[in-house]
XYZ file of C-alpha atoms in Angstrom:
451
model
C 0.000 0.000 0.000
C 1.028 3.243 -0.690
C 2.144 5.538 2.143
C -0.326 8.506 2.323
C 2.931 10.477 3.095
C 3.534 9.757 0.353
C 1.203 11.505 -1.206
C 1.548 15.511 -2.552
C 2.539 17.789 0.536
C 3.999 21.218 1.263
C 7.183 21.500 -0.142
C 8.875 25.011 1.643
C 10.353 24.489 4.635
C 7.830 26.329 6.550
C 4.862 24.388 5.745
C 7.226 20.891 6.016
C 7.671 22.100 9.996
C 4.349 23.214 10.576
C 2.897 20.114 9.205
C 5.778 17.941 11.052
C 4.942 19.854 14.453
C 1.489 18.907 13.671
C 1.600 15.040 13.247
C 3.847 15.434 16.626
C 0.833 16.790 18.409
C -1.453 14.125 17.156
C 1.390 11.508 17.998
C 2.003 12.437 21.136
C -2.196 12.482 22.291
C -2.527 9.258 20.787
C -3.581 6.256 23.338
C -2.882 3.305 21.488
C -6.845 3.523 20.772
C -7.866 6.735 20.056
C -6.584 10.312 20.416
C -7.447 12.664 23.729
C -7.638 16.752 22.803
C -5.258 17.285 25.061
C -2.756 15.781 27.826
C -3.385 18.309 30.403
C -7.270 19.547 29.902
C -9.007 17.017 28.434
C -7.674 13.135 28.854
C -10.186 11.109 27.534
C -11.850 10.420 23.861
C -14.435 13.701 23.110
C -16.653 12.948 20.080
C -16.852 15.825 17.823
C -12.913 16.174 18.324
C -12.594 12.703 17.115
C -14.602 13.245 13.942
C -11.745 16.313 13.583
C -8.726 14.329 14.705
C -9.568 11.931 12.057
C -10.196 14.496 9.268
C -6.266 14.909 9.991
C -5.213 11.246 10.636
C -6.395 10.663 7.351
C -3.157 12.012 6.028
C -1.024 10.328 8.038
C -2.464 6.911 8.017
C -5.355 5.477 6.969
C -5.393 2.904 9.532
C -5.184 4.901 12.182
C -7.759 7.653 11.180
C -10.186 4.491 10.845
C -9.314 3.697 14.260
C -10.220 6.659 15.519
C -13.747 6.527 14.539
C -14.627 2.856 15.357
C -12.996 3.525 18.803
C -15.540 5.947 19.868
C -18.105 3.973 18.003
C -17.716 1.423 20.465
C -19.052 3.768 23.097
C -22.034 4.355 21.394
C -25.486 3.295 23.054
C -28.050 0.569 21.547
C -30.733 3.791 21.521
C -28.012 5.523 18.479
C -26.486 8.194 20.312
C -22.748 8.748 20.276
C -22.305 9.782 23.828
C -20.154 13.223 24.424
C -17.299 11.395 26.033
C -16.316 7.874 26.150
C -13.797 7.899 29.485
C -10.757 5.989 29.664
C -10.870 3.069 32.262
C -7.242 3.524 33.585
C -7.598 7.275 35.064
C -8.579 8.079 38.109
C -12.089 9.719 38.451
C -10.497 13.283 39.333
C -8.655 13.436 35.906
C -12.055 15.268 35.091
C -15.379 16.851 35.852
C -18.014 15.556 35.215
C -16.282 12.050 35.941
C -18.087 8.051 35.202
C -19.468 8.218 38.337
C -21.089 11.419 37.962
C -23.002 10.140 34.467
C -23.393 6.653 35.993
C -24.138 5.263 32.007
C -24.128 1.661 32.601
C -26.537 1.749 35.094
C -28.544 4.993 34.294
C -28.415 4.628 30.749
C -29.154 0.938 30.946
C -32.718 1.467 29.384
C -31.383 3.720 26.840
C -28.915 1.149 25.699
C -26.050 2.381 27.296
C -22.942 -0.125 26.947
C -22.368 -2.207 30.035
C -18.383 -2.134 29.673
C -17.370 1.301 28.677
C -18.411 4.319 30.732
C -19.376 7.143 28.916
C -21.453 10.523 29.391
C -25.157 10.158 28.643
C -25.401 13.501 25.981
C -24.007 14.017 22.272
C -21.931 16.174 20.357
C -22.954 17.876 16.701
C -23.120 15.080 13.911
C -19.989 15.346 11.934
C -18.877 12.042 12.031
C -20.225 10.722 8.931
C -18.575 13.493 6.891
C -15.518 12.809 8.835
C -16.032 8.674 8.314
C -16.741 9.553 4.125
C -13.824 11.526 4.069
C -11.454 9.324 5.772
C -12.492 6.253 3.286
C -12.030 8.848 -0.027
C -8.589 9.320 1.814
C -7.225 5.671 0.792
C -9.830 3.844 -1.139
C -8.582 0.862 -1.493
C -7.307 0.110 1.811
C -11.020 1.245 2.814
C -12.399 -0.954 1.098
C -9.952 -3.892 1.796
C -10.692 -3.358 5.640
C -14.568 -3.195 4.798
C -14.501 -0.154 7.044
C -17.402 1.392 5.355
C -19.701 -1.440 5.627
C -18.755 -1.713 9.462
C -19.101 2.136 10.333
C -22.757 3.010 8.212
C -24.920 0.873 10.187
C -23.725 2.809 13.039
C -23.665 6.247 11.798
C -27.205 5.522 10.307
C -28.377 4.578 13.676
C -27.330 7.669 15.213
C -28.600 10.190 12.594
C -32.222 8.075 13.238
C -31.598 8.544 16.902
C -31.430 12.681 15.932
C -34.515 12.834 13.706
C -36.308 10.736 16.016
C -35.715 11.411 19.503
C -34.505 14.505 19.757
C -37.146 16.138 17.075
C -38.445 18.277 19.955
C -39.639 21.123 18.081
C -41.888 18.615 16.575
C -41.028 20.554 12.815
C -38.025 17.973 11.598
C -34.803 19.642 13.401
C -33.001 18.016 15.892
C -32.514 19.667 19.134
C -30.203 19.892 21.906
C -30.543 19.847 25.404
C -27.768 21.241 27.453
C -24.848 23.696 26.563
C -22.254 20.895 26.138
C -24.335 18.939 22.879
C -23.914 21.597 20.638
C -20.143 21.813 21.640
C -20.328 25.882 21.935
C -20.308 25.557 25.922
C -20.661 28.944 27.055
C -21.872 30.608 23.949
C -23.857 33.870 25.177
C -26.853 31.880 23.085
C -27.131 30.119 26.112
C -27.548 32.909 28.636
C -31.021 33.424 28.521
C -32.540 30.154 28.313
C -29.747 29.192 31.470
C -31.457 31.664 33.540
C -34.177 29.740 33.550
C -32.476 27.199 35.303
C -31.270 26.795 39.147
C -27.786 25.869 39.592
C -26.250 23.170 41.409
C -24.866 24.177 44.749
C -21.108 24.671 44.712
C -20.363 22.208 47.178
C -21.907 19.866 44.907
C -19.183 19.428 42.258
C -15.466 19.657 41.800
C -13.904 20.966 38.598
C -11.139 19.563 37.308
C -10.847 21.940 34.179
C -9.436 25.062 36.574
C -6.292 22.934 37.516
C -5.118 23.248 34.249
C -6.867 25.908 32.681
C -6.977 29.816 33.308
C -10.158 30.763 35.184
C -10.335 33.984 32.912
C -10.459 31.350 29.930
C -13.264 28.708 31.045
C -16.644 28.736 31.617
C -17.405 30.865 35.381
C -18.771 28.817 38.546
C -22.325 29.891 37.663
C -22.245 28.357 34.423
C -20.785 25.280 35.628
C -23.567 24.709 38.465
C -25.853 24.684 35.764
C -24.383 22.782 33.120
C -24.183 20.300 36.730
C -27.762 20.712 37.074
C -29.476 20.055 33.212
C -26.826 17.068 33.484
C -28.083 15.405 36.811
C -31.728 15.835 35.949
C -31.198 14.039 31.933
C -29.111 11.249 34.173
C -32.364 11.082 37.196
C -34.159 10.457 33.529
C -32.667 8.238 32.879
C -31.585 9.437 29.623
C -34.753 9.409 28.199
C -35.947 11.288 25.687
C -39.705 10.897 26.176
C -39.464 10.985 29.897
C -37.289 13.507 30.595
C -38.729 17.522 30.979
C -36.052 19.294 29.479
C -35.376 23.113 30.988
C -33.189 23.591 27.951
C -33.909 22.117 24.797
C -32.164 24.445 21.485
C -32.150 24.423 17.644
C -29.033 24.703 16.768
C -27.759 25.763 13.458
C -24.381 24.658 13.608
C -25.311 21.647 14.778
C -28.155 20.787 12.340
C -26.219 21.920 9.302
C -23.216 19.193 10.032
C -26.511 16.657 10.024
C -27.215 17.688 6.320
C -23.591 17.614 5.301
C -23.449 13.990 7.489
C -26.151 12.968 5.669
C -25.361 13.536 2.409
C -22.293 11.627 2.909
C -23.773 8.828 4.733
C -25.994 8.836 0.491
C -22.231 8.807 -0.337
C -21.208 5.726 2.010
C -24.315 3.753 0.897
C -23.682 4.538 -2.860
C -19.756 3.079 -2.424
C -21.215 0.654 -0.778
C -24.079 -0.674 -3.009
C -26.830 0.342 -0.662
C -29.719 2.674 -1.514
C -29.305 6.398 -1.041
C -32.554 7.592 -1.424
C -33.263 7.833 2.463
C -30.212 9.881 2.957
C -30.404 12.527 0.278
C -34.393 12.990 1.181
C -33.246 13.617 4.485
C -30.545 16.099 3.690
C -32.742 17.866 1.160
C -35.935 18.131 3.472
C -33.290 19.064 6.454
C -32.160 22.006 4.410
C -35.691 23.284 3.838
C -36.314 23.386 7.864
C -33.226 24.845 8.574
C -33.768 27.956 6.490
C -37.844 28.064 7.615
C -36.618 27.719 11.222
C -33.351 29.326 12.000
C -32.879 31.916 9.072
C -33.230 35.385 10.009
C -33.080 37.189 6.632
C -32.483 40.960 8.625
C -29.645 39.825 10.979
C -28.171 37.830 7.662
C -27.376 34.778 9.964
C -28.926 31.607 10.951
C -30.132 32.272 15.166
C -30.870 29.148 17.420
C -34.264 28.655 18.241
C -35.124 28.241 21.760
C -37.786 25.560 22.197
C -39.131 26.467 25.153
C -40.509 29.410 24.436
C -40.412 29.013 20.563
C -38.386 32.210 19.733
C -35.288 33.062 17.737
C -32.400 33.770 20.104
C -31.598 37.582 19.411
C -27.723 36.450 19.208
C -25.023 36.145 16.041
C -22.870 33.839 16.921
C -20.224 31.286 14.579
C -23.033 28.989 15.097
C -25.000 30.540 12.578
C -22.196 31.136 9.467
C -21.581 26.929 9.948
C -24.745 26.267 7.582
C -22.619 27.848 4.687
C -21.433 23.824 4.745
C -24.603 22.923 3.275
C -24.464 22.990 -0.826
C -28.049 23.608 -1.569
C -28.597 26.812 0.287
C -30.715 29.506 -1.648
C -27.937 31.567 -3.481
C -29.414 35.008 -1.456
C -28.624 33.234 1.608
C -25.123 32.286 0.999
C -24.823 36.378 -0.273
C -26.036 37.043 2.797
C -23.816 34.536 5.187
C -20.637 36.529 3.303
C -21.585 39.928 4.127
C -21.775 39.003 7.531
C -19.044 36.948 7.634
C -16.738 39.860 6.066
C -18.668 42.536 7.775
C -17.240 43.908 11.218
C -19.122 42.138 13.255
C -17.331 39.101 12.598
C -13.826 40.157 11.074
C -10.888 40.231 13.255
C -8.264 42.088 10.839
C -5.050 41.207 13.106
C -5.831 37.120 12.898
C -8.075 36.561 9.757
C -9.821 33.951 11.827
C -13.601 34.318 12.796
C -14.727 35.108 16.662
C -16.644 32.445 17.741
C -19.744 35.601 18.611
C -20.582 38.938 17.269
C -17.318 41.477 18.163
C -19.638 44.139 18.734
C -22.128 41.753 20.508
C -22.646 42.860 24.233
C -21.367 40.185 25.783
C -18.497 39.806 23.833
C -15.418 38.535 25.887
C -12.033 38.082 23.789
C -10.694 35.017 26.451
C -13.472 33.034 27.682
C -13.941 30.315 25.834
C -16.638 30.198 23.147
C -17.760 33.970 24.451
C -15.494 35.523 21.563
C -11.978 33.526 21.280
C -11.521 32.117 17.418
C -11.805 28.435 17.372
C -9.788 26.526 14.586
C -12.881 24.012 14.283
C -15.069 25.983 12.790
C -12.542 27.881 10.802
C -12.138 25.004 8.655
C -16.018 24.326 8.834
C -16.472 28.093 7.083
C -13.540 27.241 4.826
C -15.428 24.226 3.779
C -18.287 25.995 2.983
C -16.844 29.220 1.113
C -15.052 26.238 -0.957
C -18.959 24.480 -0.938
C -20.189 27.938 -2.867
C -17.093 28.123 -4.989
C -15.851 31.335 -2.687
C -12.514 30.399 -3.330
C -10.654 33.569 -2.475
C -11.883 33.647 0.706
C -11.402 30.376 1.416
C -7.948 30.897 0.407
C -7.544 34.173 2.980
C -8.741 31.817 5.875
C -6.895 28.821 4.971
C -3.594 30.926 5.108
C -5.487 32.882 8.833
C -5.686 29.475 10.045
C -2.321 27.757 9.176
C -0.617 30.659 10.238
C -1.923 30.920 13.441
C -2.195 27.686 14.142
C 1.502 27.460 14.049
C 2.240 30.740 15.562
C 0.339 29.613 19.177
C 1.914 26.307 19.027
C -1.561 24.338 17.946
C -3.848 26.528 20.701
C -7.364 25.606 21.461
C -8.345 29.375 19.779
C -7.046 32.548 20.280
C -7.917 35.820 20.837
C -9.528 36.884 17.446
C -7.530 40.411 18.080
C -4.533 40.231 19.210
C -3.716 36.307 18.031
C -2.970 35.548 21.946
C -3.221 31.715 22.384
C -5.710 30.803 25.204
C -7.063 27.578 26.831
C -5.060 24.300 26.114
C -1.642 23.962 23.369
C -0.722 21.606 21.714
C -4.963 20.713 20.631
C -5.573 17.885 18.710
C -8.621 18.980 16.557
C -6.068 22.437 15.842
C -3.416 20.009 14.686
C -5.660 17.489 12.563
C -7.215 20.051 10.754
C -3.874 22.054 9.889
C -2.659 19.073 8.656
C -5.568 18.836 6.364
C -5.124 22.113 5.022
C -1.694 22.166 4.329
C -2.279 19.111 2.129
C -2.743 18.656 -1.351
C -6.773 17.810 -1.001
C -8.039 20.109 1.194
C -9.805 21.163 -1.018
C -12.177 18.026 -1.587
C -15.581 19.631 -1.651
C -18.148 18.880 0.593
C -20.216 14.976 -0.626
């Protein structure tokens, strides 16, 4: 088999160290199963970073990116879901926060179809794994195909996109919601604020976090925050993780999160094309997901998609990253994708000194360069927007935030995201997701579009 180092890379010697310094990173977090997002921060196997991690793998090894996937498929519960985390049996519980025996899976998920040998958290992560899965297999072909890897992984992935459009169709119109902070993987996002009012926070004394011994308070999520992410978590787990039974004080649209279901779903038609099987189920899917989307979360004055808040069945009046995402998705009306690009290159979400995009609205009033997803550039969904500007043939501006996000990238030594003004890293270095998907840039086919 052909080495995919082999295959075309960066030839200058800058590129040749960044993208050396990057496999490093992903070297050096690998398990000997799967790949933690960091060392230090976060020491077990995250889902949606997985999906990213493996974007990268792909590039150094086929086998390996596979891997990846299928190791945190093993995690996931009989019901569908791909749980947030799947935790790593040999660390002790206070290597994090929440910890096994805070999410209690095997025995609290048990109805829900929660493994009985690996512990995992009871709540998801956005969908991007069958993009991630598609794109891995289009990677090496051949070796895909001589594993059977596809044939082992869309079963799965098809179980937990029914699981989405099933379960958590809460809105009742076709979108799948979330319900608490951490599922749509923006944590903090000011989105959040005003639907966590509405919700009474664990006591202090009630929890531990981990994520401050390692992590600047000014960077993370504040105590308030935390005691109610605690809180929505304890009452899903006194649920039981159930859907139907549970009475959910926070239940969102998100569009971020919905838009990597269309893209996951048109590559799980992809998967079942390669594979022989019909696609019909999956392209009707994307193309009626597309059509709620843009009824539900378009706001055609702000010139971004908003989350909905199902509990009271309004827009949230925020502009977040969230809501430039759905430029992924191919068959957007052309007006809308006009519209995403104004705002994208407007000043509320250009950051001239980085070329990366703030993860909310720079002249949004609650706005906070450091803390987390409160303003800080994320490298995530920096490639996610690059995908799409590629997706609607935007090429120069792909091409300004492809060289944004390599640059930085290697100038904050792989951060978790940066400062969007100054190009400060903050939160964790050396982050895996940061390293994969430099890696995928730099290389010769980043520019695959999306299936």
């Amino acid at each position: 088999m052909k080495s995919l180092l082999d295959r075309p890379a960066p030839t200058d010697a800058a590129a040749l160290t960044l993208r050396r310094g990057a496999a490093r990173v992903l070297i050096d977090n690998w398990t000997g199963t799967s790949t933690v997002p960091s060392r230090t921060l976060y020491p077990h196997q995250w889902s949606w970073d997985s999906a990213f991690i493996a974007i990268g793998l792909r590039h150094l090894s086929a086998r390996r990116a596979q891997q990846e996937l299928e190791s945190l498929l093993a995690g996931q519960w009989a019901d569908g879901r791909i749980p947030h985390i799947v935790f790593n049996p040999a660390l002790p519980y206070d290597a994090y926060f929440p910890s096994p025996d805070f999410w209690r899976s095997s025995a609290a998920g048990r109805a829900a179809g929660a493994p009985a040998a690996a512990e995992t958290s009871g709540i998801v992560q956005p969908p991007v794994h069958a993009l991630a899965a598609w794109l891995v297999h289009r990677a090496d072909p051949a070796e895909s195909r001589r594993r059977g890897f596809l044939h082992r992984v869309l079963p799965r992935l098809s179980s937990w996109h029914d699981y989405l459009l099933a379960c958590r169709d809460l809105g009742g119109a076709g979108l799948a919601a979330v319900v608490h902070p951490w599922e749509p993987g923006m944590d903090n996002s000011p989105c959040w604020d005003e639907a966590l009012r509405r919700i009474e926070p664990a006591p202090q004394d009630a929890f531990q976090r981990a994520d401050l011994d390692h992590g600047h308070p000014a960077d993370r999520p504040t105590d308030l925050d935390y005691g109610r992410y605690v809180r929505l978590a304890a009452d899903y787990r006194d649920a039981g993780y159930d859907d139907r039974a549970a009475r959910f004080a926070f239940a969102v649209e998100d569009p971020c999160f919905n838009a990597l279901l269309i893209v996951s779903e048109r590559a799980l038609a992809a998967m079942a094309r390669e594979t022989g099987a019909d696609a019909t189920v999956h392209t009707t899917r994307a193309e009626a997901l597309t059509r709620r989307l843009v009824a539900r979360l378009w706001d055609e004055q702000a010139g971004i998609f908003r989350a909905r808040d199902l509990i009271t069945d309004t827009l949230v009046e925020e502009r977040s990253v969230s809501g430039l995402v759905p430029l992924l998705v191919p068959d957007l009306p052309p007006h809308i994708v006009d519209r995403l690009l104004d705002t994208l290159t407007g000043p509320s979400f250009t950051a001239p000194a980085t070329g990366l995009v703030p993860s909310y609205d720079l002249r949004g009033h609650a706005f906070d360069a450091h803390r987390y997803w409160r303003g800080p550039a994320w490298f995530n969904t920096a490639w996610l927007i690059h995908q799409g500007l590629h997706t609607h043939a935007l090429d120069a501006e792909a091409t300004a935030l492809r060289s944004a996000f390599v640059t930085e990238a290697g100038a904050t030594g792989f951060a978790e995201y940066v400062d969007p003004a100054t190009g400060r890293p903050r939160g964790a270095r050396h982050f895996s997701w940061t390293a994969a998907l430099t890696l995928d840039l730099l290389c010769a086919d980043a520019k695959e579009p999306t299936p």
